[in-house]
CSV table of C-alpha atoms and ligand atoms in Angstrom, one decimal:
chain,number,residue,atom,x,y,z
A,1,MET,CA,-17.8,9.0,2.8
A,2,ILE,CA,-16.0,6.7,5.3
A,3,SER,CA,-16.8,3.5,3.4
A,4,ARG,CA,-15.7,5.2,0.2
A,5,ILE,CA,-12.3,6.1,1.7
A,6,HIS,CA,-12.1,2.7,3.3
A,7,ASN,CA,-12.7,0.9,-0.1
A,8,LYS,CA,-10.0,3.1,-1.6
A,9,MET,CA,-7.5,2.4,1.1
A,10,CYS,CA,-8.2,-1.3,1.0
A,11,LEU,CA,-7.8,-1.4,-2.7
A,12,SER,CA,-4.6,0.6,-2.7
A,13,ARG,CA,-3.3,-1.1,0.3
A,14,ALA,CA,0.3,-1.3,-0.4
A,15,LEU,CA,2.4,-4.3,-1.0
A,16,LEU,CA,5.4,-2.4,-1.9
A,17,THR,CA,8.3,-4.2,-3.2
A,18,GLY,CA,10.9,-1.8,-4.6
A,19,TRP,CA,10.1,-1.6,-8.2
A,20,VAL,CA,13.5,-2.1,-9.5
A,21,LEU,CA,13.8,-5.1,-7.3
A,22,LEU,CA,10.5,-6.3,-8.5
A,23,LEU,CA,11.7,-6.1,-12.1
A,24,VAL,CA,14.9,-8.0,-11.2
A,25,GLN,CA,12.9,-10.5,-9.3
A,26,VAL,CA,10.4,-11.1,-12.1
A,27,LEU,CA,13.2,-11.8,-14.5
A,28,CYS,CA,15.9,-13.4,-12.4
A,29,LEU,CA,14.5,-15.3,-9.5
A,30,GLU,CA,14.0,-19.0,-9.9
A,31,ALA,CA,11.3,-20.7,-7.8
A,32,VAL,CA,12.9,-21.2,-4.4
A,33,PRO,CA,12.6,-24.8,-3.1
A,34,ILE,CA,10.7,-25.0,0.1
A,35,SER,CA,12.6,-26.6,2.9
A,36,MET,CA,10.3,-27.1,5.7
A,37,ASP,CA,11.3,-28.2,9.2
A,38,LYS,CA,9.0,-31.2,9.5
A,39,THR,CA,10.8,-32.8,12.4
A,40,LYS,CA,8.6,-31.1,15.0
A,41,VAL,CA,5.2,-30.6,13.6
A,42,HIS,CA,3.1,-31.7,10.7
A,43,VAL,CA,2.4,-28.9,8.4
A,44,PRO,CA,0.5,-29.1,5.0
A,45,GLU,CA,2.7,-29.5,1.9
A,46,LYS,CA,3.2,-26.3,0.0
A,47,ARG,CA,2.8,-26.2,-3.7
A,48,GLU,CA,5.6,-24.9,-5.9
A,49,PRO,CA,4.8,-21.5,-7.2
A,50,GLU,CA,3.6,-21.7,-10.8
A,51,GLU,CA,4.3,-18.1,-11.8
A,52,PRO,CA,7.2,-15.9,-11.1
A,53,PRO,CA,6.1,-14.7,-7.7
A,54,ALA,CA,6.6,-11.0,-7.9
A,55,ALA,CA,4.6,-10.6,-11.1
A,56,SER,CA,1.4,-10.8,-9.1
A,57,VAL,CA,2.5,-8.3,-6.5
A,58,ASP,CA,0.2,-5.2,-6.5
A,59,THR,CA,2.4,-2.2,-6.0
A,60,GLY,CA,-0.6,-0.1,-4.7
A,61,LEU,CA,0.4,2.6,-7.2
A,62,HIS,CA,-2.5,4.2,-9.1
A,63,TYR,CA,-0.8,3.2,-12.3
A,64,ASP,CA,-0.1,-0.4,-11.1
A,65,ARG,CA,-1.9,-2.1,-13.9
A,66,TYR,CA,0.0,-0.2,-16.6
A,67,LEU,CA,3.3,-0.8,-14.8
A,68,ARG,CA,2.8,-4.5,-14.6
A,69,GLU,CA,1.6,-4.8,-18.2
A,70,VAL,CA,4.8,-3.0,-19.4
A,71,ILE,CA,6.9,-5.4,-17.3
A,72,ASP,CA,5.0,-8.4,-18.6
A,73,PHE,CA,5.7,-7.4,-22.2
A,74,LEU,CA,9.3,-6.4,-21.7
A,75,GLU,CA,9.8,-9.8,-20.0
A,76,LYS,CA,8.9,-11.5,-23.2
A,77,ASP,CA,11.8,-9.9,-25.1
A,78,GLN,CA,14.9,-12.0,-24.9
A,79,HIS,CA,17.3,-9.1,-25.5
A,80,PHE,CA,15.8,-7.1,-22.7
A,81,ARG,CA,15.8,-10.0,-20.3
A,82,GLU,CA,19.5,-10.5,-21.0
A,83,LYS,CA,20.4,-6.8,-20.5
A,84,LEU,CA,18.5,-6.8,-17.2
A,85,HIS,CA,20.6,-9.6,-15.9
A,86,ASN,CA,23.8,-7.6,-16.7
A,87,THR,CA,22.7,-4.2,-15.5
A,88,ASP,CA,23.2,-3.3,-11.9
A,89,MET,CA,20.6,-1.4,-9.8
A,90,GLU,CA,22.3,1.9,-9.9
A,91,ASP,CA,22.6,1.8,-13.7
A,92,ILE,CA,18.9,0.9,-13.9
A,93,LYS,CA,18.0,3.9,-11.9
A,94,GLN,CA,20.3,6.1,-14.0
A,95,GLY,CA,18.3,5.1,-17.1
A,96,LYS,CA,20.8,2.8,-18.8
A,97,LEU,CA,18.3,0.0,-18.9
A,98,ALA,CA,15.6,2.2,-20.5
A,99,LYS,CA,17.9,2.8,-23.5
A,100,GLU,CA,17.8,-0.9,-24.3
A,101,LEU,CA,14.2,-0.4,-25.3
A,102,ASP,CA,15.6,0.6,-28.7
A,103,PHE,CA,16.6,-3.0,-29.3
A,104,VAL,CA,13.5,-4.9,-28.3
A,105,SER,CA,11.5,-6.6,-30.9
A,106,HIS,CA,9.0,-4.8,-33.1
A,107,HIS,CA,6.1,-6.9,-31.8
A,108,VAL,CA,6.9,-5.9,-28.2
A,109,ARG,CA,7.2,-2.3,-29.2
A,110,THR,CA,3.9,-2.4,-30.9
A,111,LYS,CA,2.3,-3.8,-27.7
A,112,LEU,CA,3.9,-1.2,-25.6
A,113,ASP,CA,2.6,1.6,-27.9
A,114,GLU,CA,-0.9,0.2,-27.5
A,115,LEU,CA,-0.5,0.0,-23.7
A,116,LYS,CA,0.6,3.6,-23.6
A,117,ARG,CA,-2.4,4.8,-25.7
A,118,GLN,CA,-4.7,2.9,-23.4
A,119,GLU,CA,-3.1,4.5,-20.4
A,120,VAL,CA,-3.3,8.0,-21.8
A,121,ASN,CA,-7.0,7.4,-22.6
A,122,ARG,CA,-7.6,6.2,-19.0
A,123,LEU,CA,-6.0,9.4,-17.6
A,124,ARG,CA,-8.1,11.5,-19.9
A,125,THR,CA,-11.3,9.7,-18.7
A,126,LEU,CA,-10.2,10.3,-15.1
A,127,ILE,CA,-9.6,14.0,-15.7
A,128,LYS,CA,-13.0,14.3,-17.4
A,129,ALA,CA,-14.7,12.5,-14.5
A,130,LYS,CA,-13.0,14.8,-12.0
A,131,GLN,CA,-14.1,17.8,-14.0
A,132,ASP,CA,-17.7,16.6,-14.1
A,133,LEU,CA,-17.7,16.1,-10.4
A,134,GLU,CA,-16.5,19.6,-9.8
A,135,GLY,CA,-19.3,20.8,-12.0
A,136,GLY,CA,-17.0,22.4,-14.5
A,137,ASN,CA,-18.7,21.1,-17.6
A,138,ASP,CA,-18.9,24.4,-19.3
A,139,ILE,CA,-15.3,25.4,-18.8
A,140,ALA,CA,-12.8,24.6,-21.5
A,141,VAL,CA,-10.1,22.3,-20.0
A,142,ASP,CA,-6.5,22.1,-21.1
A,143,HIS,CA,-6.1,18.4,-21.0
A,144,GLN,CA,-2.6,18.5,-22.1
A,145,ALA,CA,-1.6,20.7,-19.1
A,146,LEU,CA,-3.5,18.5,-16.7
A,147,LEU,CA,-1.9,15.3,-18.0
A,148,LYS,CA,1.5,16.7,-17.2
A,149,GLN,CA,0.8,16.0,-13.5
A,150,PHE,CA,1.2,12.3,-14.4
A,151,GLU,CA,4.9,12.2,-14.8
A,152,TYR,CA,5.3,8.5,-15.4
A,153,LEU,CA,4.8,8.8,-19.1
A,154,ASN,CA,5.6,11.4,-21.8
A,155,HIS,CA,2.3,13.1,-22.8
A,156,ASN,CA,3.9,15.2,-25.6
A,157,ASN,CA,3.8,12.0,-27.6
A,158,PRO,CA,0.6,10.1,-26.7
A,159,HIS,CA,1.0,7.5,-29.5
A,160,THR,CA,4.2,5.6,-29.0
A,161,PHE,CA,6.1,4.1,-26.1
A,162,GLU,CA,9.7,5.4,-26.2
A,163,VAL,CA,12.9,5.2,-24.1
A,164,ASP,CA,11.7,8.4,-22.3
A,165,ASP,CA,8.5,6.6,-21.3
A,166,LEU,CA,10.4,3.6,-19.8
A,167,ASP,CA,12.8,6.0,-18.1
A,168,ARG,CA,10.0,8.0,-16.5
A,169,LEU,CA,8.1,4.9,-15.5
A,170,ILE,CA,11.2,3.5,-13.7
A,171,LYS,CA,12.0,6.8,-12.0
A,172,SER,CA,8.4,7.5,-11.0
A,173,ALA,CA,7.7,4.0,-9.6
A,174,THR,CA,10.9,4.0,-7.6
A,175,ASN,CA,10.3,7.4,-6.2
A,176,ASP,CA,6.6,6.8,-5.5
A,177,LEU,CA,7.2,3.5,-3.8
A,178,GLU,CA,9.9,5.0,-1.6
A,179,ASN,CA,7.5,7.8,-0.6
A,180,PHE,CA,4.5,5.6,-0.2
A,181,ASP,CA,4.5,5.4,3.6
A,182,LYS,CA,5.2,9.1,3.9
A,183,ASP,CA,2.3,10.0,1.6
A,184,ARG,CA,0.1,7.5,3.5
A,185,HIS,CA,0.8,9.2,6.8
A,186,GLU,CA,-0.2,12.6,5.4
A,187,GLU,CA,-3.3,11.1,3.8
A,188,PHE,CA,-4.3,9.5,7.1
A,189,LYS,CA,-3.7,12.7,9.0
A,190,GLN,CA,-6.0,14.6,6.6
A,191,TYR,CA,-8.6,11.9,7.0
A,192,GLU,CA,-8.6,12.2,10.8
A,193,MET,CA,-8.7,16.0,10.7
A,194,THR,CA,-11.6,16.0,8.3
A,195,LYS,CA,-13.4,13.5,10.4
A,196,ASP,CA,-13.0,15.6,13.6
A,197,HIS,CA,-13.8,18.8,11.8
A,198,ASP,CA,-17.0,17.4,10.4
A,199,ARG,CA,-18.0,16.1,13.9
A,200,ARG,CA,-17.5,19.5,15.4
A,201,GLU,CA,-19.3,21.3,12.6
A,202,HIS,CA,-22.2,18.9,13.2
A,203,LEU,CA,-22.2,19.8,16.9
A,204,LYS,CA,-22.7,23.4,16.0
A,205,THR,CA,-26.0,22.6,14.3
A,206,LEU,CA,-27.5,21.2,17.5
A,207,ASP,CA,-29.2,22.9,20.4
A,208,ASP,CA,-27.6,22.7,23.9
A,209,ASP,CA,-29.4,19.5,25.0
A,210,GLU,CA,-28.8,17.6,21.8
A,211,ARG,CA,-25.1,18.7,21.8
A,212,LYS,CA,-24.6,17.5,25.3
A,213,LYS,CA,-26.1,14.1,24.5
A,214,GLU,CA,-24.1,13.8,21.4
A,215,GLU,CA,-20.8,14.6,23.2
A,216,GLU,CA,-21.6,12.1,25.9
A,217,HIS,CA,-22.3,9.5,23.3
A,218,TYR,CA,-19.0,10.3,21.5
A,219,ASP,CA,-17.1,9.9,24.8
A,220,GLU,CA,-18.7,6.6,25.5
A,221,LEU,CA,-17.8,5.3,22.0
A,222,ARG,CA,-14.2,6.4,22.5
A,223,LYS,CA,-14.0,4.6,25.8
A,224,LYS,CA,-15.6,1.5,24.3
A,225,HIS,CA,-13.2,1.5,21.4
A,226,ALA,CA,-10.2,1.8,23.7
A,227,ASP,CA,-11.3,-1.1,25.8
A,228,HIS,CA,-9.8,-4.2,24.2
A,229,PRO,CA,-7.5,-7.1,25.0
A,230,LYS,CA,-3.8,-6.4,25.1
A,231,VAL,CA,-2.3,-6.1,21.7
A,232,ASN,CA,1.0,-7.9,21.2
A,233,HIS,CA,4.0,-6.0,19.8
A,234,PRO,CA,4.0,-6.7,16.1
A,235,GLY,CA,6.7,-9.1,15.0
A,236,SER,CA,7.4,-10.3,18.6
A,237,GLN,CA,7.5,-13.9,19.6
A,238,ASN,CA,4.1,-13.5,21.5
A,239,GLN,CA,2.5,-12.1,18.4
A,240,LEU,CA,3.7,-14.8,16.1
A,241,LYS,CA,3.0,-17.5,18.5
A,242,GLU,CA,-0.6,-16.4,18.7
A,243,VAL,CA,-0.9,-16.6,14.9
A,244,TRP,CA,0.8,-20.0,15.1
A,245,GLU,CA,-1.6,-21.3,17.6
A,246,GLU,CA,-4.9,-19.6,16.7
A,247,ALA,CA,-4.7,-19.2,12.9
A,248,ASP,CA,-2.4,-22.1,12.0
A,249,GLY,CA,-3.9,-24.4,14.7
A,250,LEU,CA,-0.4,-25.6,15.8
A,251,ASP,CA,0.9,-26.5,19.3
A,252,PRO,CA,2.6,-23.4,20.9
A,253,GLU,CA,5.2,-25.8,22.4
A,254,ASP,CA,6.3,-26.6,18.9
A,255,PHE,CA,6.8,-23.0,17.7
A,256,ASP,CA,9.6,-22.9,15.3
A,257,PRO,CA,10.6,-19.6,13.5
A,258,LYS,CA,11.8,-21.3,10.3
A,259,THR,CA,8.6,-23.4,9.9
A,260,PHE,CA,6.6,-20.3,10.7
A,261,PHE,CA,8.3,-18.3,8.0
A,262,ASN,CA,7.7,-21.0,5.4
A,263,LEU,CA,4.1,-21.4,6.4
A,264,HIS,CA,3.4,-17.6,5.9
A,265,ASP,CA,5.5,-17.0,2.9
A,266,SER,CA,2.3,-17.5,0.9
A,267,ASN,CA,3.8,-17.3,-2.6
A,268,GLY,CA,6.8,-19.4,-1.7
A,269,ASP,CA,9.4,-17.0,-3.0
A,270,GLY,CA,11.6,-17.2,0.1
A,271,TYR,CA,10.7,-13.6,1.3
A,272,PHE,CA,8.0,-11.9,3.3
A,273,ASP,CA,6.8,-9.1,1.2
A,274,GLU,CA,4.7,-6.3,2.6
A,275,GLN,CA,1.4,-8.0,2.0
A,276,GLU,CA,2.5,-11.3,3.6
A,277,LEU,CA,3.6,-9.3,6.7
A,278,GLU,CA,0.4,-7.4,6.8
A,279,ALA,CA,-1.6,-10.6,6.8
A,280,LEU,CA,0.1,-11.6,10.0
A,281,PHE,CA,-1.6,-8.8,12.0
A,282,THR,CA,-5.2,-9.8,11.4
A,283,LYS,CA,-5.5,-11.5,14.8
A,284,GLU,CA,-4.2,-8.4,16.6
A,285,LEU,CA,-6.5,-6.1,14.7
A,286,GLU,CA,-9.5,-8.2,15.5
A,287,LYS,CA,-8.9,-7.5,19.2
A,288,ILE,CA,-9.4,-3.8,18.5
A,289,TYR,CA,-11.8,-3.6,15.5
A,290,ASP,CA,-15.1,-5.1,14.7
A,291,PRO,CA,-16.9,-3.9,11.5
A,292,THR,CA,-20.3,-4.2,13.2
A,293,ASN,CA,-19.3,-1.7,16.0
A,294,GLU,CA,-20.2,2.0,15.5
A,295,GLU,CA,-17.0,3.0,17.4
A,296,ASP,CA,-14.6,1.0,15.2
A,297,ASP,CA,-13.5,2.8,12.1
A,298,MET,CA,-12.2,0.4,9.5
A,299,VAL,CA,-10.1,3.0,7.8
A,300,GLU,CA,-8.2,3.3,11.1
A,301,MET,CA,-7.9,-0.5,11.3
A,302,GLU,CA,-6.2,-0.6,7.9
A,303,GLU,CA,-3.9,2.2,9.0
A,304,GLU,CA,-3.0,0.2,12.1
A,305,ARG,CA,-2.2,-2.7,10.0
A,306,LEU,CA,0.1,-0.6,7.8
A,307,ARG,CA,1.7,0.9,10.9
A,308,MET,CA,2.5,-2.6,12.2
A,309,ARG,CA,3.9,-3.6,8.8
A,310,GLU,CA,6.0,-0.5,8.6
A,311,HIS,CA,7.3,-1.0,12.1
A,312,VAL,CA,8.3,-4.7,11.5
A,313,MET,CA,9.9,-3.9,8.2
A,314,ASN,CA,12.0,-1.1,9.8
A,315,GLU,CA,13.1,-3.5,12.5
A,316,VAL,CA,13.8,-6.6,10.4
A,317,ASP,CA,14.6,-5.6,6.8
A,318,SER,CA,18.3,-4.9,7.4
A,319,ASN,CA,19.3,-4.5,3.7
A,320,ASN,CA,16.3,-2.1,3.0
A,321,ASP,CA,15.0,-4.0,0.0
A,322,ARG,CA,11.4,-4.0,1.4
A,323,LEU,CA,11.5,-7.7,1.7
A,324,VAL,CA,12.2,-9.9,4.7
A,325,SER,CA,14.4,-12.8,3.8
A,326,LEU,CA,14.5,-16.0,5.9
A,327,ASP,CA,17.9,-14.9,7.2
A,328,GLU,CA,16.8,-11.5,8.2
A,329,PHE,CA,13.8,-13.1,9.9
A,330,LEU,CA,15.9,-15.6,11.8
A,331,VAL,CA,18.3,-12.9,13.0
A,332,ALA,CA,15.4,-10.9,14.3
A,333,THR,CA,14.0,-13.8,16.3
A,334,LYS,CA,17.3,-14.0,18.3
A,335,LYS,CA,17.0,-10.4,19.4
A,336,LYS,CA,15.9,-9.3,22.9
A,337,GLU,CA,13.1,-7.2,21.3
A,338,PHE,CA,11.6,-10.4,19.9
A,339,LEU,CA,11.6,-12.3,23.1
A,340,GLU,CA,10.8,-9.5,25.6
A,341,PRO,CA,9.1,-6.8,23.6
A,342,ASP,CA,7.8,-3.4,24.8
A,343,SER,CA,4.1,-2.9,24.8
A,344,TRP,CA,2.6,-1.6,21.5
A,345,GLU,CA,0.9,1.7,21.5
A,346,THR,CA,-2.2,1.4,19.3
A,347,LEU,CA,-3.5,4.1,17.0
A,348,GLU,CA,-6.1,5.5,19.4
A,349,GLN,CA,-3.5,6.2,22.1
A,350,ASN,CA,-1.9,8.9,20.0
A,351,GLN,CA,-3.7,11.7,18.2
A,352,ALA,CA,-2.7,11.6,14.5
A,353,TYR,CA,-2.2,15.4,14.4
A,354,THR,CA,-1.1,18.2,16.6
A,355,ASP,CA,-3.5,21.1,17.6
A,356,GLU,CA,-1.3,23.4,15.6
A,357,GLU,CA,-1.7,21.2,12.5
A,358,MET,CA,-5.5,21.2,13.0
A,359,ARG,CA,-5.6,24.9,13.3
A,360,GLU,CA,-3.6,25.3,10.1
A,361,PHE,CA,-5.7,22.7,8.4
A,362,GLU,CA,-8.9,24.5,9.2
A,363,ASP,CA,-7.5,28.0,8.5
A,364,HIS,CA,-5.9,27.3,5.1
A,365,TRP,CA,-6.2,23.9,3.7
A,366,PHE,CA,-9.8,23.0,4.4
A,367,SER,CA,-11.7,26.0,3.1
A,368,ARG,CA,-9.7,26.0,-0.1
A,369,ASN,CA,-9.5,22.4,-0.9
A,370,ARG,CA,-12.5,20.6,0.5
A,371,THR,CA,-14.4,20.5,-2.8
A,372,SER,CA,-11.5,19.5,-4.9
A,373,ALA,CA,-10.3,16.9,-2.3
A,374,LYS,CA,-13.7,15.3,-2.2
A,375,SER,CA,-13.8,15.2,-6.0
A,376,LEU,CA,-10.3,13.8,-6.1
A,377,SER,CA,-11.2,11.1,-3.6
A,378,THR,CA,-14.3,10.2,-5.6
A,379,SER,CA,-12.4,10.1,-8.9
A,380,ARG,CA,-9.6,8.0,-7.4
A,381,ASN,CA,-12.3,5.7,-6.0
A,382,LYS,CA,-13.8,5.5,-9.5
A,383,GLU,CA,-10.4,4.7,-10.8
A,384,THR,CA,-9.8,1.9,-8.3
A,385,SER,CA,-13.2,0.5,-9.1
A,386,TRP,CA,-12.2,0.6,-12.7
A,387,ARG,CA,-9.0,-1.1,-12.0
A,388,SER,CA,-10.6,-3.9,-10.0
A,389,SER,CA,-13.3,-4.4,-12.6
A,390,ARG,CA,-10.6,-4.7,-15.3
A,391,ILE,CA,-8.5,-7.0,-13.3
A,392,SER,CA,-11.3,-9.3,-12.2
B,401,CA,CA1,6.7,-14.3,-0.2
B,402,CA,CA1,15.5,-7.5,3.2
């Protein structure tokens, strides 16, 4: 159960670039020349990016593959590319860009129709898988009604990709990306409550002696998990210096924010995206989590990584485009919080849910939804496996 959720969370780990921005980037951004400060330290040459950088960004959405394939094909159409250059973000969100679909080439339209048919089939397969898991084989299922929950395409017409499909895709992706962290918090809370509930249910099945032993063991594990070296405040000078020294093998005396930025902007597009930020926290996470330890839950490790990314993004991304530019980064390195940070409260120092939330969870949510939640989790896991097998 845990490893299943862990796999799911790893696979769907978000690198969320605002989708509209992603579209604009894919089409507008030229490769940014790398200007490294080589006066102080020797750092390896970086290669120029070969592909438009944002095209490889995994949005973490469950329809990521479809989204990216649609973008790839639209990108091939000259008319659409030109319109995109001349349409501002607000108009894109209002659906003006989607209307331009009527003018893209027949060849691209045919490919988009095909993509949509594949996506509809994929969703039908998922619904079928979910139904099988719930043991509802004998019940007639209204596929059409179930498909309506997937709002990013129009199911009334499963055969062709129309303006409405592009409009829905833009609106859903923008909305889902904006809510990603909020949904993630909720999902994690449910994970922790389920875990604690299961543990306590298990205790009920034991006799007094066994239960006492089990509870002592649990307390020991908690203490062991909480006993780790000091975790640096994410995004602080101390934290980055540790990466510079231990991961990059550079002299701490030579620490230079601009060189650091260029070194860790892995795709060389001039921005830290969410994935590049998250990669910076591995050293800190290794202080707390070891996959071979019983007490260290790797789902929690990934949540801690995302918390760190969310925190740094909130602090540093001043124009809220979900990317950290070099300028934003350099401004942040001049702040007091960078030089003299507060201590960082790790995940285990705060319970993910209140007692009241747990009561409510057990009273209402749990009894009603356990079966379907389990099935959904499994079917989503199947879906991500499917995704990864198709991508690889
Ligand atoms: Ca980058
Ligand atoms: Ca920014």
